[in-house]
PDB file of C-alpha atoms in Angstrom:
ATOM      1  CA  MET A   1     100.541  88.774  88.179  1.00 61.00           C
ATOM      2  CA  PHE A   2     100.063  85.137  86.470  1.00 68.00           C
ATOM      3  CA  ASP A   3      99.446  84.634  82.749  1.00 71.00           C
ATOM      4  CA  THR A   4      96.790  81.712  82.497  1.00 79.00           C
ATOM      5  CA  THR A   5      99.424  79.390  81.056  1.00 78.00           C
ATOM      6  CA  GLN A   6     101.556  79.411  84.175  1.00 74.00           C
ATOM      7  CA  LEU A   7      98.626  79.162  86.403  1.00 80.00           C
ATOM      8  CA  LEU A   8      97.142  76.130  84.471  1.00 83.00           C
ATOM      9  CA  MET A   9     100.736  74.785  84.603  1.00 81.00           C
ATOM     10  CA  PHE A  10     101.077  75.195  88.396  1.00 83.00           C
ATOM     11  CA  ILE A  11      97.531  74.006  89.265  1.00 86.00           C
ATOM     12  CA  GLY A  12      98.086  70.806  86.916  1.00 85.00           C
ATOM     13  CA  ALA A  13     101.255  70.090  88.967  1.00 80.00           C
ATOM     14  CA  SER A  14      99.541  70.408  92.111  1.00 84.00           C
ATOM     15  CA  LEU A  15      96.628  68.149  91.175  1.00 84.00           C
ATOM     16  CA  VAL A  16      99.177  65.549  90.168  1.00 76.00           C
ATOM     17  CA  LEU A  17     101.366  66.000  93.296  1.00 74.00           C
ATOM     18  CA  ALA A  18      98.328  65.732  95.376  1.00 79.00           C
ATOM     19  CA  ILE A  19      97.238  62.382  93.787  1.00 76.00           C
ATOM     20  CA  THR A  20     100.198  60.768  94.226  1.00 67.00           C
ATOM     21  CA  PRO A  21     100.077  58.228  96.776  1.00 63.00           C
ATOM     22  CA  GLY A  22     101.814  59.398 100.014  1.00 70.00           C
ATOM     23  CA  PRO A  23     101.531  59.448 104.087  1.00 75.00           C
ATOM     24  CA  ASP A  24      98.900  62.546 104.042  1.00 82.00           C
ATOM     25  CA  VAL A  25      96.650  60.411 101.370  1.00 82.00           C
ATOM     26  CA  LEU A  26      97.143  57.337 103.168  1.00 80.00           C
ATOM     27  CA  TYR A  27      96.219  59.195 106.512  1.00 83.00           C
ATOM     28  CA  VAL A  28      93.216  60.332 105.043  1.00 88.00           C
ATOM     29  CA  LEU A  29      92.202  57.138 103.388  1.00 84.00           C
ATOM     30  CA  THR A  30      92.810  55.411 106.872  1.00 82.00           C
ATOM     31  CA  ARG A  31      90.772  57.755 108.606  1.00 84.00           C
ATOM     32  CA  GLY A  32      87.738  57.475 106.490  1.00 86.00           C
ATOM     33  CA  ILE A  33      87.710  53.570 106.575  1.00 82.00           C
ATOM     34  CA  THR A  34      87.896  53.596 110.327  1.00 80.00           C
ATOM     35  CA  GLN A  35      85.775  56.407 111.274  1.00 83.00           C
ATOM     36  CA  GLY A  36      83.851  57.694 108.400  1.00 84.00           C
ATOM     37  CA  ARG A  37      83.880  60.447 105.885  1.00 87.00           C
ATOM     38  CA  LYS A  38      83.488  63.235 108.668  1.00 90.00           C
ATOM     39  CA  ALA A  39      86.798  62.278 110.299  1.00 89.00           C
ATOM     40  CA  ALA A  40      88.591  61.842 106.841  1.00 90.00           C
ATOM     41  CA  LEU A  41      87.294  65.365 105.638  1.00 93.00           C
ATOM     42  CA  TYR A  42      88.824  66.836 108.798  1.00 94.00           C
ATOM     43  CA  ALA A  43      92.038  65.040 108.261  1.00 92.00           C
ATOM     44  CA  ALA A  44      91.844  66.482 104.891  1.00 92.00           C
ATOM     45  CA  CYS A  45      91.212  70.166 106.247  1.00 93.00           C
ATOM     46  CA  GLY A  46      94.161  69.800 108.609  1.00 92.00           C
ATOM     47  CA  PHE A  47      96.558  68.593 105.996  1.00 90.00           C
ATOM     48  CA  ASN A  48      95.709  71.489 103.838  1.00 90.00           C
ATOM     49  CA  ILE A  49      95.825  74.059 106.581  1.00 92.00           C
ATOM     50  CA  GLY A  50      99.327  73.032 107.204  1.00 89.00           C
ATOM     51  CA  VAL A  51     100.052  74.286 103.902  1.00 89.00           C
ATOM     52  CA  ILE A  52      99.476  77.711 104.793  1.00 90.00           C
ATOM     53  CA  ALA A  53     102.259  77.235 107.464  1.00 88.00           C
ATOM     54  CA  HIS A  54     104.544  76.029 104.931  1.00 87.00           C
ATOM     55  CA  THR A  55     103.990  78.643 102.529  1.00 88.00           C
ATOM     56  CA  MET A  56     104.942  80.866 105.201  1.00 88.00           C
ATOM     57  CA  PHE A  57     108.008  79.230 106.115  1.00 84.00           C
ATOM     58  CA  ALA A  58     108.923  79.367 102.327  1.00 81.00           C
ATOM     59  CA  VAL A  59     108.217  82.940 102.371  1.00 81.00           C
ATOM     60  CA  VAL A  60     110.323  83.808 105.387  1.00 80.00           C
ATOM     61  CA  GLY A  61     113.085  81.452 104.639  1.00 77.00           C
ATOM     62  CA  LEU A  62     112.772  78.949 107.634  1.00 62.00           C
ATOM     63  CA  SER A  63     112.781  76.110 104.965  1.00 64.00           C
ATOM     64  CA  ALA A  64     116.307  77.315 103.812  1.00 71.00           C
ATOM     65  CA  ILE A  65     117.288  77.133 107.283  1.00 68.00           C
ATOM     66  CA  LEU A  66     116.329  73.661 107.667  1.00 61.00           C
ATOM     67  CA  ARG A  67     117.861  72.740 104.247  1.00 69.00           C
ATOM     68  CA  THR A  68     121.077  74.300 105.350  1.00 75.00           C
ATOM     69  CA  SER A  69     121.213  73.034 109.006  1.00 76.00           C
ATOM     70  CA  ALA A  70     121.484  69.223 109.522  1.00 74.00           C
ATOM     71  CA  VAL A  71     120.758  69.577 113.121  1.00 78.00           C
ATOM     72  CA  ALA A  72     117.787  71.718 112.683  1.00 71.00           C
ATOM     73  CA  TYR A  73     116.585  69.413 110.307  1.00 65.00           C
ATOM     74  CA  GLN A  74     116.988  66.335 112.239  1.00 74.00           C
ATOM     75  CA  CYS A  75     115.145  67.879 115.041  1.00 77.00           C
ATOM     76  CA  VAL A  76     112.122  68.751 113.088  1.00 65.00           C
ATOM     77  CA  LYS A  77     112.142  65.133 111.560  1.00 68.00           C
ATOM     78  CA  TYR A  78     112.134  63.280 114.673  1.00 78.00           C
ATOM     79  CA  ALA A  79     109.683  65.496 116.194  1.00 74.00           C
ATOM     80  CA  GLY A  80     107.361  64.808 113.352  1.00 65.00           C
ATOM     81  CA  ALA A  81     108.246  61.088 113.496  1.00 72.00           C
ATOM     82  CA  ALA A  82     107.595  60.739 117.030  1.00 80.00           C
ATOM     83  CA  TYR A  83     104.453  62.529 116.771  1.00 70.00           C
ATOM     84  CA  LEU A  84     103.237  59.930 114.357  1.00 67.00           C
ATOM     85  CA  ILE A  85     104.114  57.132 116.270  1.00 81.00           C
ATOM     86  CA  TYR A  86     102.345  58.304 119.306  1.00 77.00           C
ATOM     87  CA  ILE A  87      98.728  58.869 117.839  1.00 70.00           C
ATOM     88  CA  GLY A  88      99.351  55.606 116.007  1.00 73.00           C
ATOM     89  CA  ILE A  89      99.914  53.793 119.358  1.00 81.00           C
ATOM     90  CA  GLN A  90      97.102  55.751 120.972  1.00 73.00           C
ATOM     91  CA  THR A  91      94.910  54.434 118.121  1.00 67.00           C
ATOM     92  CA  ILE A  92      96.040  50.935 118.695  1.00 72.00           C
ATOM     93  CA  ARG A  93      95.292  51.046 122.459  1.00 73.00           C
ATOM     94  CA  SER A  94      91.915  52.641 121.686  1.00 61.00           C
ATOM     95  CA  ARG A  95      90.934  49.144 120.139  1.00 53.00           C
ATOM     96  CA  LYS A  96      90.377  47.516 123.837  1.00 49.00           C
ATOM     97  CA  GLY A  97      87.269  49.672 124.389  1.00 43.00           C
ATOM     98  CA  ALA A  98      86.019  49.572 121.041  1.00 40.00           C
ATOM     99  CA  GLU A  99      83.008  47.432 121.828  1.00 41.00           C
ATOM    100  CA  ALA A 100      81.815  49.480 124.691  1.00 33.00           C
ATOM    101  CA  MET A 101      82.068  52.663 122.635  1.00 33.00           C
ATOM    102  CA  GLN A 102      80.776  51.726 119.246  1.00 38.00           C
ATOM    103  CA  LYS A 103      78.626  54.769 118.913  1.00 38.00           C
ATOM    104  CA  VAL A 104      81.294  57.152 120.187  1.00 34.00           C
ATOM    105  CA  ASP A 105      84.259  58.122 118.097  1.00 45.00           C
ATOM    106  CA  VAL A 106      87.768  57.097 119.873  1.00 54.00           C
ATOM    107  CA  ILE A 107      89.285  60.205 118.155  1.00 74.00           C
ATOM    108  CA  SER A 108      87.052  63.187 117.740  1.00 84.00           C
ATOM    109  CA  PRO A 109      87.471  64.951 114.338  1.00 86.00           C
ATOM    110  CA  LYS A 110      88.714  68.106 116.174  1.00 88.00           C
ATOM    111  CA  ALA A 111      91.326  66.147 117.280  1.00 89.00           C
ATOM    112  CA  ILE A 112      92.097  64.486 113.955  1.00 89.00           C
ATOM    113  CA  PHE A 113      92.270  68.136 112.565  1.00 92.00           C
ATOM    114  CA  LYS A 114      94.775  69.255 115.304  1.00 90.00           C
ATOM    115  CA  GLN A 115      96.618  66.094 114.600  1.00 86.00           C
ATOM    116  CA  THR A 116      97.092  66.491 110.922  1.00 89.00           C
ATOM    117  CA  ILE A 117      98.178  70.133 111.113  1.00 92.00           C
ATOM    118  CA  ILE A 118     100.809  69.302 113.786  1.00 89.00           C
ATOM    119  CA  ALA A 119     102.004  66.289 111.585  1.00 84.00           C
ATOM    120  CA  ASN A 120     102.185  68.294 108.331  1.00 85.00           C
ATOM    121  CA  ILE A 121     103.960  71.279 110.093  1.00 87.00           C
ATOM    122  CA  LEU A 122     106.587  68.891 111.637  1.00 82.00           C
ATOM    123  CA  ASN A 123     107.313  67.218 108.530  1.00 78.00           C
ATOM    124  CA  PRO A 124     110.446  69.010 107.140  1.00 74.00           C
ATOM    125  CA  LYS A 125     110.083  67.557 103.760  1.00 69.00           C
ATOM    126  CA  VAL A 126     107.216  69.403 103.065  1.00 79.00           C
ATOM    127  CA  ALA A 127     109.003  72.486 104.046  1.00 78.00           C
ATOM    128  CA  LEU A 128     111.848  71.684 101.692  1.00 73.00           C
ATOM    129  CA  PHE A 129     109.175  70.794  98.983  1.00 74.00           C
ATOM    130  CA  PHE A 130     107.455  73.954  99.201  1.00 80.00           C
ATOM    131  CA  LEU A 131     111.087  75.933  99.163  1.00 73.00           C
ATOM    132  CA  ALA A 132     112.075  74.121  95.956  1.00 71.00           C
ATOM    133  CA  PHE A 133     108.578  73.841  94.369  1.00 76.00           C
ATOM    134  CA  LEU A 134     106.925  77.323  94.799  1.00 76.00           C
ATOM    135  CA  PRO A 135     109.674  79.373  93.540  1.00 73.00           C
ATOM    136  CA  GLN A 136     109.760  77.866  89.898  1.00 72.00           C
ATOM    137  CA  PHE A 137     106.557  79.743  89.109  1.00 76.00           C
ATOM    138  CA  VAL A 138     107.657  82.941  90.526  1.00 74.00           C
ATOM    139  CA  THR A 139     108.484  85.419  87.770  1.00 73.00           C
ATOM    140  CA  PRO A 140     110.374  88.182  87.878  1.00 63.00           C
ATOM    141  CA  ASN A 141     107.955  90.504  86.150  1.00 74.00           C
ATOM    142  CA  GLY A 142     104.969  89.436  88.331  1.00 71.00           C
ATOM    143  CA  GLY A 143     105.387  91.745  91.102  1.00 75.00           C
ATOM    144  CA  CYS A 144     106.212  91.196  94.850  1.00 80.00           C
ATOM    145  CA  PRO A 145     107.708  87.478  95.063  1.00 75.00           C
ATOM    146  CA  GLU A 146     106.714  86.975  98.526  1.00 77.00           C
ATOM    147  CA  LEU A 147     103.002  87.756  97.627  1.00 84.00           C
ATOM    148  CA  GLN A 148     103.142  85.398  94.350  1.00 83.00           C
ATOM    149  CA  MET A 149     104.497  82.514  96.534  1.00 84.00           C
ATOM    150  CA  LEU A 150     101.302  83.273  99.183  1.00 87.00           C
ATOM    151  CA  VAL A 151      98.844  83.036  96.177  1.00 88.00           C
ATOM    152  CA  LEU A 152     100.789  80.049  94.875  1.00 89.00           C
ATOM    153  CA  GLY A 153     100.433  78.448  98.094  1.00 90.00           C
ATOM    154  CA  GLY A 154      96.346  79.011  98.343  1.00 91.00           C
ATOM    155  CA  LEU A 155      96.169  77.415  94.958  1.00 90.00           C
ATOM    156  CA  PHE A 156      98.055  74.416  96.143  1.00 90.00           C
ATOM    157  CA  MET A 157      96.028  74.354  98.958  1.00 91.00           C
ATOM    158  CA  VAL A 158      92.844  74.216  97.283  1.00 91.00           C
ATOM    159  CA  SER A 159      93.862  71.741  94.766  1.00 90.00           C
ATOM    160  CA  GLY A 160      95.013  69.273  97.514  1.00 88.00           C
ATOM    161  CA  PHE A 161      91.838  69.901  99.328  1.00 91.00           C
ATOM    162  CA  ALA A 162      89.803  69.032  96.375  1.00 91.00           C
ATOM    163  CA  VAL A 163      91.619  65.831  95.935  1.00 89.00           C
ATOM    164  CA  PHE A 164      91.842  64.742  99.527  1.00 91.00           C
ATOM    165  CA  SER A 165      88.240  65.173  99.892  1.00 92.00           C
ATOM    166  CA  LEU A 166      87.362  62.991  97.165  1.00 92.00           C
ATOM    167  CA  VAL A 167      89.579  60.469  98.874  1.00 89.00           C
ATOM    168  CA  ALA A 168      87.867  60.985 102.214  1.00 90.00           C
ATOM    169  CA  LEU A 169      84.640  60.703 100.618  1.00 89.00           C
ATOM    170  CA  PHE A 170      85.323  57.511  99.028  1.00 87.00           C
ATOM    171  CA  SER A 171      87.135  55.937 101.991  1.00 86.00           C
ATOM    172  CA  GLY A 172      84.244  56.897 104.005  1.00 82.00           C
ATOM    173  CA  LEU A 173      81.571  55.007 102.180  1.00 79.00           C
ATOM    174  CA  ILE A 174      83.776  51.880 102.117  1.00 76.00           C
ATOM    175  CA  GLY A 175      84.275  52.394 106.041  1.00 72.00           C
ATOM    176  CA  ASP A 176      80.446  52.475 106.444  1.00 69.00           C
ATOM    177  CA  LYS A 177      79.894  49.132 105.066  1.00 65.00           C
ATOM    178  CA  LEU A 178      82.946  47.453 106.608  1.00 63.00           C
ATOM    179  CA  ARG A 179      82.044  48.804 110.043  1.00 59.00           C
ATOM    180  CA  SER A 180      78.585  47.397 110.115  1.00 60.00           C
ATOM    181  CA  ASN A 181      80.772  44.120 110.874  1.00 60.00           C
ATOM    182  CA  PRO A 182      81.227  44.675 114.738  1.00 59.00           C
ATOM    183  CA  ARG A 183      84.421  42.411 114.583  1.00 63.00           C
ATOM    184  CA  PHE A 184      85.807  44.557 112.126  1.00 59.00           C
ATOM    185  CA  GLU A 185      86.275  47.898 113.806  1.00 58.00           C
ATOM    186  CA  PRO A 186      88.742  46.729 116.296  1.00 66.00           C
ATOM    187  CA  ARG A 187      91.137  45.290 113.937  1.00 66.00           C
ATOM    188  CA  MET A 188      90.504  48.232 111.671  1.00 62.00           C
ATOM    189  CA  LYS A 189      91.911  50.371 114.642  1.00 65.00           C
ATOM    190  CA  THR A 190      94.906  48.159 114.954  1.00 72.00           C
ATOM    191  CA  ALA A 191      95.579  48.417 111.303  1.00 69.00           C
ATOM    192  CA  ALA A 192      95.192  52.254 111.272  1.00 64.00           C
ATOM    193  CA  GLY A 193      97.527  52.734 114.170  1.00 70.00           C
ATOM    194  CA  SER A 194      99.887  50.221 112.919  1.00 77.00           C
ATOM    195  CA  VAL A 195     100.021  52.638 109.640  1.00 69.00           C
ATOM    196  CA  LEU A 196     100.745  55.549 111.463  1.00 66.00           C
ATOM    197  CA  VAL A 197     103.549  53.983 113.420  1.00 79.00           C
ATOM    198  CA  LEU A 198     104.965  52.866 110.143  1.00 78.00           C
ATOM    199  CA  LEU A 199     104.541  56.075 108.403  1.00 63.00           C
ATOM    200  CA  GLY A 200     106.313  57.419 111.743  1.00 71.00           C
ATOM    201  CA  LEU A 201     109.115  54.917 111.485  1.00 79.00           C
ATOM    202  CA  SER A 202     109.836  55.526 107.638  1.00 71.00           C
ATOM    203  CA  LEU A 203     110.081  59.415 108.261  1.00 61.00           C
ATOM    204  CA  ALA A 204     112.551  58.745 111.043  1.00 69.00           C
ATOM    205  CA  LEU A 205     114.567  56.540 109.037  1.00 70.00           C
ATOM    206  CA  PRO A 206     117.958  57.622 106.895  1.00 65.00           C
ATOM    207  CA  GLU A 207     117.196  59.114 103.383  1.00 56.00           C
ATOM    208  CA  SER A 208     118.896  56.952 100.827  1.00 53.00           C
ATOM    209  CA  HIS A 209     120.716  59.247  98.343  1.00 49.00           C
TER     210      HIS A 209
END
């Protein structure tokens, strides 16, 4: 279906794209610092599970609808922005009870996992990216194009998870040391929530061309 050179080019491009700083990497980094490596790893898993949905969207053509319909694009865009802002505000509010809950995660890893899946799926920029990126590596002689795109999406997910896992482990180590200071945790929850709100606002802002 794919030759070795083609696969290596795709995996290399996927790794470069995953390493490039963006909202998803920043989210994983923030979770690792504020809640530890387990929470960050769940965030990494959530973002990459979202890749499955975007691969399927690209295969069935939903991404094409988002590209051609301004109304559909804006609806999904603002829904994603609102969701990020919501979980950011919830994170900021959680700092008020931080001292009483120092030994309990304010946001469970499972909740983070669900949040990241939803946030990824509600990001139309990711859908459009997959529509533009995956077909570049689909070959006419490689068999069923849909199957090729599914395989490429799976490889992209594995590559992304490898990078995000390293970010999660690294940020978790930093967070473990910083959270030993009891005054640091409430401040980091405020910082983490602010980052999420800013990410949501940046998604909602008009794009410059």
